[in-house]
Amino acid sequence: MGVPFKQIVVYLDGSESSMTAIMYGIKLAKEHDAKLTAVYVVNTRALSELVKAGIFVSVERDEYQLDLQLDADRYLRHASRLAQQKQVLIETVKLEGTVHVVMKELLKSSKADLLVLGGVTDIRSRREELASETDRMLRTSPCPVLVVRDDDDIWLEFEA
Amino acid sequence: MNVLDVLDRNLVKVPLMHTDKQGVITELVEIMAKAKGYSSDQFEDVLNAVLDRESLGSTGIGNGIAIPHAKSDVVEHVSLVVGISRLPVEFDAPDGQKSRIFFLGIGSFKGSFSTC
């Protein structure tokens, strides 16, 4: 059992709550002297589904995919800056594919012993529960999962 | 993101008044412009963006549903309008069915990176 944690992975999806998660992950990595990895997955499956459903034409898919790639780079750069502020080493990884599938592979191959997630959505329907990638990661992760509540206190404490 | 996070009652209209494709799109954009207080230039910008996108291929997806959409500099975040027409409207859907339920979606060129 990996306690204290040695390989912490934080999943970023561009949401405010995933930014809270990276702050929490950085503090945790510092406390445990653990290796920290921040991961952003460009959800190419969702884009392909939109083309398949006839909602996007292929030129739109390419445009949105580029937007997401740029977003991924910016969020990962921001995670690096935050880690640097706290003198914590961080590895950033940008992946593409079906989010919960590629995350599961990464968690296995990196032998992660903790996955840190931001907000698990408020579920308003059974369908939503099945569709949320964060929820699916929570259920399919091969390692323990820590869900960080989106809390101003974490931001304040981090910035203190 | 949840649809309910970007939708409020001012962005829903039942029934829509128009019965042709261009009329319905214009009506949906008007609803958004009114709810969000856009100027006439901003209204035109959004409308042209949606019509330009529509010219690449119909956003009628079948089963009576159409999702006209585009990106525009006018919006900061994703905006959505829902409209339901009393009469089915020809929207060139692949299954040949006319559309009655419309979701107008406008995305931002600015991307989602706003927290950093």
mmCIF file with all atom_site columns, N, CA and C in Angstrom, chain B residues 40-109:
data_model
loop_
_atom_site.group_PDB
_atom_site.id
_atom_site.type_symbol
_atom_site.label_atom_id
_atom_site.label_alt_id
_atom_site.label_comp_id
_atom_site.label_asym_id
_atom_site.label_entity_id
_atom_site.label_seq_id
_atom_site.pdbx_PDB_ins_code
_atom_site.Cartn_x
_atom_site.Cartn_y
_atom_site.Cartn_z
_atom_site.occupancy
_atom_site.B_iso_or_equiv
_atom_site.pdbx_formal_charge
_atom_site.auth_seq_id
_atom_site.auth_comp_id
_atom_site.auth_asym_id
_atom_site.auth_atom_id
_atom_site.pdbx_PDB_model_num
ATOM 1   N N  . SER B 1 40  ? -27.001 45.946 -32.155 1.00 0.00 ? 40  SER B N  1
ATOM 2   C CA . SER B 1 40  ? -27.418 45.387 -33.455 1.00 0.00 ? 40  SER B CA 1
ATOM 3   C C  . SER B 1 40  ? -26.213 44.847 -34.221 1.00 0.00 ? 40  SER B C  1
ATOM 4   N N  . ASP B 1 41  ? -25.040 45.467 -34.050 1.00 0.00 ? 41  ASP B N  1
ATOM 5   C CA . ASP B 1 41  ? -23.829 44.931 -34.697 1.00 0.00 ? 41  ASP B CA 1
ATOM 6   C C  . ASP B 1 41  ? -23.474 43.550 -34.145 1.00 0.00 ? 41  ASP B C  1
ATOM 7   N N  . GLN B 1 42  ? -23.591 43.427 -32.838 1.00 0.00 ? 42  GLN B N  1
ATOM 8   C CA . GLN B 1 42  ? -23.279 42.124 -32.212 1.00 0.00 ? 42  GLN B CA 1
ATOM 9   C C  . GLN B 1 42  ? -24.281 41.058 -32.665 1.00 0.00 ? 42  GLN B C  1
ATOM 10  N N  . PHE B 1 43  ? -25.556 41.473 -32.753 1.00 0.00 ? 43  PHE B N  1
ATOM 11  C CA . PHE B 1 43  ? -26.585 40.556 -33.253 1.00 0.00 ? 43  PHE B CA 1
ATOM 12  C C  . PHE B 1 43  ? -26.220 40.074 -34.661 1.00 0.00 ? 43  PHE B C  1
ATOM 13  N N  . GLU B 1 44  ? -25.844 41.022 -35.525 1.00 0.00 ? 44  GLU B N  1
ATOM 14  C CA . GLU B 1 44  ? -25.484 40.681 -36.909 1.00 0.00 ? 44  GLU B CA 1
ATOM 15  C C  . GLU B 1 44  ? -24.275 39.746 -36.939 1.00 0.00 ? 44  GLU B C  1
ATOM 16  N N  . ASP B 1 45  ? -23.319 40.028 -36.085 1.00 0.00 ? 45  ASP B N  1
ATOM 17  C CA . ASP B 1 45  ? -22.095 39.218 -36.035 1.00 0.00 ? 45  ASP B CA 1
ATOM 18  C C  . ASP B 1 45  ? -22.425 37.754 -35.700 1.00 0.00 ? 45  ASP B C  1
ATOM 19  N N  . VAL B 1 46  ? -23.260 37.586 -34.676 1.00 0.00 ? 46  VAL B N  1
ATOM 20  C CA . VAL B 1 46  ? -23.626 36.225 -34.258 1.00 0.00 ? 46  VAL B CA 1
ATOM 21  C C  . VAL B 1 46  ? -24.455 35.550 -35.357 1.00 0.00 ? 46  VAL B C  1
ATOM 22  N N  . LEU B 1 47  ? -25.413 36.295 -35.893 1.00 0.00 ? 47  LEU B N  1
ATOM 23  C CA . LEU B 1 47  ? -26.279 35.715 -36.925 1.00 0.00 ? 47  LEU B CA 1
ATOM 24  C C  . LEU B 1 47  ? -25.454 35.273 -38.139 1.00 0.00 ? 47  LEU B C  1
ATOM 25  N N  . ASN B 1 48  ? -24.541 36.141 -38.583 1.00 0.00 ? 48  ASN B N  1
ATOM 26  C CA . ASN B 1 48  ? -23.720 35.785 -39.753 1.00 0.00 ? 48  ASN B CA 1
ATOM 27  C C  . ASN B 1 48  ? -22.842 34.569 -39.471 1.00 0.00 ? 48  ASN B C  1
ATOM 28  N N  . ALA B 1 49  ? -22.331 34.492 -38.241 1.00 0.00 ? 49  ALA B N  1
ATOM 29  C CA . ALA B 1 49  ? -21.490 33.343 -37.890 1.00 0.00 ? 49  ALA B CA 1
ATOM 30  C C  . ALA B 1 49  ? -22.302 32.047 -37.983 1.00 0.00 ? 49  ALA B C  1
ATOM 31  N N  . VAL B 1 50  ? -23.539 32.086 -37.490 1.00 0.00 ? 50  VAL B N  1
ATOM 32  C CA . VAL B 1 50  ? -24.378 30.873 -37.522 1.00 0.00 ? 50  VAL B CA 1
ATOM 33  C C  . VAL B 1 50  ? -24.738 30.515 -38.965 1.00 0.00 ? 50  VAL B C  1
ATOM 34  N N  . LEU B 1 51  ? -25.070 31.534 -39.759 1.00 0.00 ? 51  LEU B N  1
ATOM 35  C CA . LEU B 1 51  ? -25.444 31.257 -41.154 1.00 0.00 ? 51  LEU B CA 1
ATOM 36  C C  . LEU B 1 51  ? -24.225 30.765 -41.952 1.00 0.00 ? 51  LEU B C  1
ATOM 37  N N  . ASP B 1 52  ? -23.050 31.322 -41.661 1.00 0.00 ? 52  ASP B N  1
ATOM 38  C CA . ASP B 1 52  ? -21.828 30.840 -42.333 1.00 0.00 ? 52  ASP B CA 1
ATOM 39  C C  . ASP B 1 52  ? -21.582 29.374 -42.007 1.00 0.00 ? 52  ASP B C  1
ATOM 40  N N  . ARG B 1 53  ? -21.755 29.044 -40.719 1.00 0.00 ? 53  ARG B N  1
ATOM 41  C CA . ARG B 1 53  ? -21.558 27.640 -40.334 1.00 0.00 ? 53  ARG B CA 1
ATOM 42  C C  . ARG B 1 53  ? -22.579 26.736 -41.025 1.00 0.00 ? 53  ARG B C  1
ATOM 43  N N  . GLU B 1 54  ? -23.797 27.218 -41.097 1.00 0.00 ? 54  GLU B N  1
ATOM 44  C CA . GLU B 1 54  ? -24.868 26.426 -41.702 1.00 0.00 ? 54  GLU B CA 1
ATOM 45  C C  . GLU B 1 54  ? -24.569 26.161 -43.181 1.00 0.00 ? 54  GLU B C  1
ATOM 46  N N  . SER B 1 55  ? -23.845 27.097 -43.800 1.00 0.00 ? 55  SER B N  1
ATOM 47  C CA . SER B 1 55  ? -23.534 26.924 -45.226 1.00 0.00 ? 55  SER B CA 1
ATOM 48  C C  . SER B 1 55  ? -22.537 25.783 -45.460 1.00 0.00 ? 55  SER B C  1
ATOM 49  N N  . LEU B 1 56  ? -21.836 25.370 -44.395 1.00 0.00 ? 56  LEU B N  1
ATOM 50  C CA . LEU B 1 56  ? -20.892 24.246 -44.531 1.00 0.00 ? 56  LEU B CA 1
ATOM 51  C C  . LEU B 1 56  ? -21.608 22.902 -44.495 1.00 0.00 ? 56  LEU B C  1
ATOM 52  N N  . GLY B 1 57  ? -22.800 22.899 -43.953 1.00 0.00 ? 57  GLY B N  1
ATOM 53  C CA . GLY B 1 57  ? -23.565 21.657 -43.825 1.00 0.00 ? 57  GLY B CA 1
ATOM 54  C C  . GLY B 1 57  ? -24.659 21.869 -42.809 1.00 0.00 ? 57  GLY B C  1
ATOM 55  N N  . SER B 1 58  ? -25.789 21.240 -43.030 1.00 0.00 ? 58  SER B N  1
ATOM 56  C CA . SER B 1 58  ? -26.917 21.469 -42.133 1.00 0.00 ? 58  SER B CA 1
ATOM 57  C C  . SER B 1 58  ? -26.643 20.936 -40.730 1.00 0.00 ? 58  SER B C  1
ATOM 58  N N  . THR B 1 59  ? -27.154 21.663 -39.744 1.00 0.00 ? 59  THR B N  1
ATOM 59  C CA . THR B 1 59  ? -27.025 21.209 -38.359 1.00 0.00 ? 59  THR B CA 1
ATOM 60  C C  . THR B 1 59  ? -28.300 20.508 -37.886 1.00 0.00 ? 59  THR B C  1
ATOM 61  N N  . GLY B 1 60  ? -29.172 20.197 -38.825 1.00 0.00 ? 60  GLY B N  1
ATOM 62  C CA . GLY B 1 60  ? -30.307 19.331 -38.504 1.00 0.00 ? 60  GLY B CA 1
ATOM 63  C C  . GLY B 1 60  ? -29.748 17.930 -38.336 1.00 0.00 ? 60  GLY B C  1
ATOM 64  N N  . ILE B 1 61  ? -29.919 17.331 -37.155 1.00 0.00 ? 61  ILE B N  1
ATOM 65  C CA . ILE B 1 61  ? -29.239 16.047 -36.906 1.00 0.00 ? 61  ILE B CA 1
ATOM 66  C C  . ILE B 1 61  ? -30.192 14.856 -36.979 1.00 0.00 ? 61  ILE B C  1
ATOM 67  N N  . GLY B 1 62  ? -31.472 15.146 -37.216 1.00 0.00 ? 62  GLY B N  1
ATOM 68  C CA . GLY B 1 62  ? -32.438 14.045 -37.313 1.00 0.00 ? 62  GLY B CA 1
ATOM 69  C C  . GLY B 1 62  ? -33.321 13.954 -36.087 1.00 0.00 ? 62  GLY B C  1
ATOM 70  N N  . ASN B 1 63  ? -34.351 13.124 -36.179 1.00 0.00 ? 63  ASN B N  1
ATOM 71  C CA . ASN B 1 63  ? -35.320 12.947 -35.085 1.00 0.00 ? 63  ASN B CA 1
ATOM 72  C C  . ASN B 1 63  ? -35.964 14.265 -34.657 1.00 0.00 ? 63  ASN B C  1
ATOM 73  N N  . GLY B 1 64  ? -36.061 15.198 -35.591 1.00 0.00 ? 64  GLY B N  1
ATOM 74  C CA . GLY B 1 64  ? -36.753 16.455 -35.284 1.00 0.00 ? 64  GLY B CA 1
ATOM 75  C C  . GLY B 1 64  ? -35.929 17.465 -34.517 1.00 0.00 ? 64  GLY B C  1
ATOM 76  N N  . ILE B 1 65  ? -34.602 17.239 -34.470 1.00 0.00 ? 65  ILE B N  1
ATOM 77  C CA . ILE B 1 65  ? -33.740 18.122 -33.669 1.00 0.00 ? 65  ILE B CA 1
ATOM 78  C C  . ILE B 1 65  ? -32.714 18.817 -34.573 1.00 0.00 ? 65  ILE B C  1
ATOM 79  N N  . ALA B 1 66  ? -32.480 20.084 -34.323 1.00 0.00 ? 66  ALA B N  1
ATOM 80  C CA . ALA B 1 66  ? -31.413 20.812 -35.019 1.00 0.00 ? 66  ALA B CA 1
ATOM 81  C C  . ALA B 1 66  ? -30.592 21.589 -34.001 1.00 0.00 ? 66  ALA B C  1
ATOM 82  N N  . ILE B 1 67  ? -29.293 21.660 -34.267 1.00 0.00 ? 67  ILE B N  1
ATOM 83  C CA . ILE B 1 67  ? -28.383 22.332 -33.329 1.00 0.00 ? 67  ILE B CA 1
ATOM 84  C C  . ILE B 1 67  ? -27.540 23.356 -34.091 1.00 0.00 ? 67  ILE B C  1
ATOM 85  N N  . PRO B 1 68  ? -28.161 24.441 -34.559 1.00 0.00 ? 68  PRO B N  1
ATOM 86  C CA . PRO B 1 68  ? -27.351 25.473 -35.216 1.00 0.00 ? 68  PRO B CA 1
ATOM 87  C C  . PRO B 1 68  ? -26.350 26.065 -34.228 1.00 0.00 ? 68  PRO B C  1
ATOM 88  N N  . HIS B 1 69  ? -25.132 26.308 -34.692 1.00 0.00 ? 69  HIS B N  1
ATOM 89  C CA . HIS B 1 69  ? -24.107 26.778 -33.761 1.00 0.00 ? 69  HIS B CA 1
ATOM 90  C C  . HIS B 1 69  ? -23.002 27.504 -34.522 1.00 0.00 ? 69  HIS B C  1
ATOM 91  N N  . ALA B 1 70  ? -22.161 28.172 -33.777 1.00 0.00 ? 70  ALA B N  1
ATOM 92  C CA . ALA B 1 70  ? -21.004 28.872 -34.359 1.00 0.00 ? 70  ALA B CA 1
ATOM 93  C C  . ALA B 1 70  ? -20.143 29.388 -33.215 1.00 0.00 ? 70  ALA B C  1
ATOM 94  N N  . LYS B 1 71  ? -19.005 29.939 -33.593 1.00 0.00 ? 71  LYS B N  1
ATOM 95  C CA . LYS B 1 71  ? -18.173 30.661 -32.626 1.00 0.00 ? 71  LYS B CA 1
ATOM 96  C C  . LYS B 1 71  ? -18.265 32.140 -32.958 1.00 0.00 ? 71  LYS B C  1
ATOM 97  N N  . SER B 1 72  ? -18.170 32.959 -31.933 1.00 0.00 ? 72  SER B N  1
ATOM 98  C CA . SER B 1 72  ? -18.220 34.397 -32.174 1.00 0.00 ? 72  SER B CA 1
ATOM 99  C C  . SER B 1 72  ? -17.411 35.139 -31.120 1.00 0.00 ? 72  SER B C  1
ATOM 100 N N  . ASP B 1 73  ? -16.812 36.247 -31.555 1.00 0.00 ? 73  ASP B N  1
ATOM 101 C CA . ASP B 1 73  ? -16.080 37.117 -30.621 1.00 0.00 ? 73  ASP B CA 1
ATOM 102 C C  . ASP B 1 73  ? -17.023 37.804 -29.640 1.00 0.00 ? 73  ASP B C  1
ATOM 103 N N  . VAL B 1 74  ? -18.307 37.841 -29.994 1.00 0.00 ? 74  VAL B N  1
ATOM 104 C CA . VAL B 1 74  ? -19.275 38.578 -29.171 1.00 0.00 ? 74  VAL B CA 1
ATOM 105 C C  . VAL B 1 74  ? -19.438 37.912 -27.798 1.00 0.00 ? 74  VAL B C  1
ATOM 106 N N  . VAL B 1 75  ? -19.372 36.597 -27.751 1.00 0.00 ? 75  VAL B N  1
ATOM 107 C CA . VAL B 1 75  ? -19.646 35.929 -26.471 1.00 0.00 ? 75  VAL B CA 1
ATOM 108 C C  . VAL B 1 75  ? -18.343 35.639 -25.725 1.00 0.00 ? 75  VAL B C  1
ATOM 109 N N  . GLU B 1 76  ? -18.445 35.675 -24.389 1.00 0.00 ? 76  GLU B N  1
ATOM 110 C CA . GLU B 1 76  ? -17.288 35.381 -23.540 1.00 0.00 ? 76  GLU B CA 1
ATOM 111 C C  . GLU B 1 76  ? -17.262 33.896 -23.200 1.00 0.00 ? 76  GLU B C  1
ATOM 112 N N  . HIS B 1 77  ? -18.459 33.348 -23.005 1.00 0.00 ? 77  HIS B N  1
ATOM 113 C CA . HIS B 1 77  ? -18.591 31.946 -22.620 1.00 0.00 ? 77  HIS B CA 1
ATOM 114 C C  . HIS B 1 77  ? -19.658 31.305 -23.503 1.00 0.00 ? 77  HIS B C  1
ATOM 115 N N  . VAL B 1 78  ? -19.726 30.004 -23.436 1.00 0.00 ? 78  VAL B N  1
ATOM 116 C CA . VAL B 1 78  ? -20.732 29.288 -24.228 1.00 0.00 ? 78  VAL B CA 1
ATOM 117 C C  . VAL B 1 78  ? -22.130 29.790 -23.871 1.00 0.00 ? 78  VAL B C  1
ATOM 118 N N  . SER B 1 79  ? -22.920 30.083 -24.909 1.00 0.00 ? 79  SER B N  1
ATOM 119 C CA . SER B 1 79  ? -24.298 30.542 -24.686 1.00 0.00 ? 79  SER B CA 1
ATOM 120 C C  . SER B 1 79  ? -25.245 29.634 -25.462 1.00 0.00 ? 79  SER B C  1
ATOM 121 N N  . LEU B 1 80  ? -26.423 29.417 -24.881 1.00 0.00 ? 80  LEU B N  1
ATOM 122 C CA . LEU B 1 80  ? -27.362 28.462 -25.468 1.00 0.00 ? 80  LEU B CA 1
ATOM 123 C C  . LEU B 1 80  ? -28.773 29.048 -25.474 1.00 0.00 ? 80  LEU B C  1
ATOM 124 N N  . VAL B 1 81  ? -29.495 28.780 -26.550 1.00 0.00 ? 81  VAL B N  1
ATOM 125 C CA . VAL B 1 81  ? -30.919 29.130 -26.618 1.00 0.00 ? 81  VAL B CA 1
ATOM 126 C C  . VAL B 1 81  ? -31.670 27.869 -27.034 1.00 0.00 ? 81  VAL B C  1
ATOM 127 N N  . VAL B 1 82  ? -32.825 27.654 -26.422 1.00 0.00 ? 82  VAL B N  1
ATOM 128 C CA . VAL B 1 82  ? -33.663 26.517 -26.810 1.00 0.00 ? 82  VAL B CA 1
ATOM 129 C C  . VAL B 1 82  ? -34.983 27.051 -27.344 1.00 0.00 ? 82  VAL B C  1
ATOM 130 N N  . GLY B 1 83  ? -35.401 26.534 -28.480 1.00 0.00 ? 83  GLY B N  1
ATOM 131 C CA . GLY B 1 83  ? -36.699 26.917 -29.042 1.00 0.00 ? 83  GLY B CA 1
ATOM 132 C C  . GLY B 1 83  ? -37.427 25.693 -29.570 1.00 0.00 ? 83  GLY B C  1
ATOM 133 N N  . ILE B 1 84  ? -38.734 25.724 -29.418 1.00 0.00 ? 84  ILE B N  1
ATOM 134 C CA . ILE B 1 84  ? -39.547 24.624 -29.958 1.00 0.00 ? 84  ILE B CA 1
ATOM 135 C C  . ILE B 1 84  ? -40.597 25.232 -30.873 1.00 0.00 ? 84  ILE B C  1
ATOM 136 N N  . SER B 1 85  ? -40.669 24.667 -32.056 1.00 0.00 ? 85  SER B N  1
ATOM 137 C CA . SER B 1 85  ? -41.603 25.186 -33.049 1.00 0.00 ? 85  SER B CA 1
ATOM 138 C C  . SER B 1 85  ? -42.892 24.361 -33.014 1.00 0.00 ? 85  SER B C  1
ATOM 139 N N  . ARG B 1 86  ? -44.016 25.054 -33.244 1.00 0.00 ? 86  ARG B N  1
ATOM 140 C CA . ARG B 1 86  ? -45.286 24.314 -33.287 1.00 0.00 ? 86  ARG B CA 1
ATOM 141 C C  . ARG B 1 86  ? -45.349 23.481 -34.571 1.00 0.00 ? 86  ARG B C  1
ATOM 142 N N  . LEU B 1 87  ? -44.856 24.094 -35.640 1.00 0.00 ? 87  LEU B N  1
ATOM 143 C CA . LEU B 1 87  ? -44.873 23.390 -36.930 1.00 0.00 ? 87  LEU B CA 1
ATOM 144 C C  . LEU B 1 87  ? -43.468 22.888 -37.260 1.00 0.00 ? 87  LEU B C  1
ATOM 145 N N  . PRO B 1 88  ? -43.354 21.687 -37.820 1.00 0.00 ? 88  PRO B N  1
ATOM 146 C CA . PRO B 1 88  ? -42.032 21.185 -38.211 1.00 0.00 ? 88  PRO B CA 1
ATOM 147 C C  . PRO B 1 88  ? -41.418 22.057 -39.305 1.00 0.00 ? 88  PRO B C  1
ATOM 148 N N  . VAL B 1 89  ? -40.105 22.276 -39.193 1.00 0.00 ? 89  VAL B N  1
ATOM 149 C CA . VAL B 1 89  ? -39.397 23.178 -40.113 1.00 0.00 ? 89  VAL B CA 1
ATOM 150 C C  . VAL B 1 89  ? -38.386 22.369 -40.927 1.00 0.00 ? 89  VAL B C  1
ATOM 151 N N  . GLU B 1 90  ? -38.357 22.610 -42.240 1.00 0.00 ? 90  GLU B N  1
ATOM 152 C CA . GLU B 1 90  ? -37.371 21.914 -43.091 1.00 0.00 ? 90  GLU B CA 1
ATOM 153 C C  . GLU B 1 90  ? -35.963 22.407 -42.737 1.00 0.00 ? 90  GLU B C  1
ATOM 154 N N  . PHE B 1 91  ? -35.123 21.490 -42.255 1.00 0.00 ? 91  PHE B N  1
ATOM 155 C CA . PHE B 1 91  ? -33.777 21.882 -41.823 1.00 0.00 ? 91  PHE B CA 1
ATOM 156 C C  . PHE B 1 91  ? -32.708 21.018 -42.493 1.00 0.00 ? 91  PHE B C  1
ATOM 157 N N  . ASP B 1 92  ? -33.107 20.300 -43.529 1.00 0.00 ? 92  ASP B N  1
ATOM 158 C CA . ASP B 1 92  ? -32.180 19.438 -44.292 1.00 0.00 ? 92  ASP B CA 1
ATOM 159 C C  . ASP B 1 92  ? -31.489 18.394 -43.414 1.00 0.00 ? 92  ASP B C  1
ATOM 160 N N  . ALA B 1 93  ? -32.238 17.780 -42.527 1.00 0.00 ? 93  ALA B N  1
ATOM 161 C CA . ALA B 1 93  ? -31.652 16.748 -41.664 1.00 0.00 ? 93  ALA B CA 1
ATOM 162 C C  . ALA B 1 93  ? -31.398 15.471 -42.481 1.00 0.00 ? 93  ALA B C  1
ATOM 163 N N  . PRO B 1 94  ? -30.392 14.697 -42.075 1.00 0.00 ? 94  PRO B N  1
ATOM 164 C CA . PRO B 1 94  ? -30.039 13.507 -42.869 1.00 0.00 ? 94  PRO B CA 1
ATOM 165 C C  . PRO B 1 94  ? -31.157 12.453 -42.931 1.00 0.00 ? 94  PRO B C  1
ATOM 166 N N  . ASP B 1 95  ? -32.028 12.421 -41.925 1.00 0.00 ? 95  ASP B N  1
ATOM 167 C CA . ASP B 1 95  ? -33.106 11.415 -41.952 1.00 0.00 ? 95  ASP B CA 1
ATOM 168 C C  . ASP B 1 95  ? -34.350 11.928 -42.689 1.00 0.00 ? 95  ASP B C  1
ATOM 169 N N  . GLY B 1 96  ? -34.263 13.144 -43.232 1.00 0.00 ? 96  GLY B N  1
ATOM 170 C CA . GLY B 1 96  ? -35.384 13.693 -44.004 1.00 0.00 ? 96  GLY B CA 1
ATOM 171 C C  . GLY B 1 96  ? -36.517 14.248 -43.145 1.00 0.00 ? 96  GLY B C  1
ATOM 172 N N  . GLN B 1 97  ? -36.424 14.056 -41.820 1.00 0.00 ? 97  GLN B N  1
ATOM 173 C CA . GLN B 1 97  ? -37.481 14.578 -40.936 1.00 0.00 ? 97  GLN B CA 1
ATOM 174 C C  . GLN B 1 97  ? -37.314 16.089 -40.743 1.00 0.00 ? 97  GLN B C  1
ATOM 175 N N  . LYS B 1 98  ? -38.411 16.767 -40.683 1.00 0.00 ? 98  LYS B N  1
ATOM 176 C CA . LYS B 1 98  ? -38.354 18.190 -40.360 1.00 0.00 ? 98  LYS B CA 1
ATOM 177 C C  . LYS B 1 98  ? -38.069 18.355 -38.857 1.00 0.00 ? 98  LYS B C  1
ATOM 178 N N  . SER B 1 99  ? -37.557 19.542 -38.495 1.00 0.00 ? 99  SER B N  1
ATOM 179 C CA . SER B 1 99  ? -37.148 19.765 -37.096 1.00 0.00 ? 99  SER B CA 1
ATOM 180 C C  . SER B 1 99  ? -38.175 20.609 -36.345 1.00 0.00 ? 99  SER B C  1
ATOM 181 N N  . ARG B 1 100 ? -38.307 20.295 -35.059 1.00 0.00 ? 100 ARG B N  1
ATOM 182 C CA . ARG B 1 100 ? -39.200 21.098 -34.202 1.00 0.00 ? 100 ARG B CA 1
ATOM 183 C C  . ARG B 1 100 ? -38.466 21.612 -32.960 1.00 0.00 ? 100 ARG B C  1
ATOM 184 N N  . ILE B 1 101 ? -37.391 20.914 -32.600 1.00 0.00 ? 101 ILE B N  1
ATOM 185 C CA . ILE B 1 101 ? -36.658 21.299 -31.382 1.00 0.00 ? 101 ILE B CA 1
ATOM 186 C C  . ILE B 1 101 ? -35.289 21.844 -31.806 1.00 0.00 ? 101 ILE B C  1
ATOM 187 N N  . PHE B 1 102 ? -35.001 23.062 -31.346 1.00 0.00 ? 102 PHE B N  1
ATOM 188 C CA . PHE B 1 102 ? -33.784 23.748 -31.791 1.00 0.00 ? 102 PHE B CA 1
ATOM 189 C C  . PHE B 1 102 ? -32.935 24.160 -30.597 1.00 0.00 ? 102 PHE B C  1
ATOM 190 N N  . PHE B 1 103 ? -31.658 23.867 -30.705 1.00 0.00 ? 103 PHE B N  1
ATOM 191 C CA . PHE B 1 103 ? -30.686 24.330 -29.710 1.00 0.00 ? 103 PHE B CA 1
ATOM 192 C C  . PHE B 1 103 ? -29.681 25.215 -30.452 1.00 0.00 ? 103 PHE B C  1
ATOM 193 N N  . LEU B 1 104 ? -29.662 26.492 -30.126 1.00 0.00 ? 104 LEU B N  1
ATOM 194 C CA . LEU B 1 104 ? -28.654 27.384 -30.714 1.00 0.00 ? 104 LEU B CA 1
ATOM 195 C C  . LEU B 1 104 ? -27.495 27.491 -29.728 1.00 0.00 ? 104 LEU B C  1
ATOM 196 N N  . GLY B 1 105 ? -26.309 27.128 -30.187 1.00 0.00 ? 105 GLY B N  1
ATOM 197 C CA . GLY B 1 105 ? -25.130 27.201 -29.314 1.00 0.00 ? 105 GLY B CA 1
ATOM 198 C C  . GLY B 1 105 ? -24.091 28.139 -29.898 1.00 0.00 ? 105 GLY B C  1
ATOM 199 N N  . ILE B 1 106 ? -23.630 29.084 -29.095 1.00 0.00 ? 106 ILE B N  1
ATOM 200 C CA . ILE B 1 106 ? -22.579 30.005 -29.546 1.00 0.00 ? 106 ILE B CA 1
ATOM 201 C C  . ILE B 1 106 ? -21.378 29.870 -28.606 1.00 0.00 ? 106 ILE B C  1
ATOM 202 N N  . GLY B 1 107 ? -20.257 29.515 -29.192 1.00 0.00 ? 107 GLY B N  1
ATOM 203 C CA . GLY B 1 107 ? -19.031 29.375 -28.409 1.00 0.00 ? 107 GLY B CA 1
ATOM 204 C C  . GLY B 1 107 ? -18.147 30.600 -28.592 1.00 0.00 ? 107 GLY B C  1
ATOM 205 N N  . SER B 1 108 ? -17.148 30.698 -27.721 1.00 0.00 ? 108 SER B N  1
ATOM 206 C CA . SER B 1 108 ? -16.258 31.846 -27.754 1.00 0.00 ? 108 SER B CA 1
ATOM 207 C C  . SER B 1 108 ? -14.962 31.497 -28.489 1.00 0.00 ? 108 SER B C  1
ATOM 208 N N  . PHE B 1 109 ? -14.392 32.462 -29.177 1.00 0.00 ? 109 PHE B N  1
ATOM 209 C CA . PHE B 1 109 ? -13.070 32.271 -29.780 1.00 0.00 ? 109 PHE B CA 1
ATOM 210 C C  . PHE B 1 109 ? -11.976 32.318 -28.712 1.00 0.00 ? 109 PHE B C  1
#
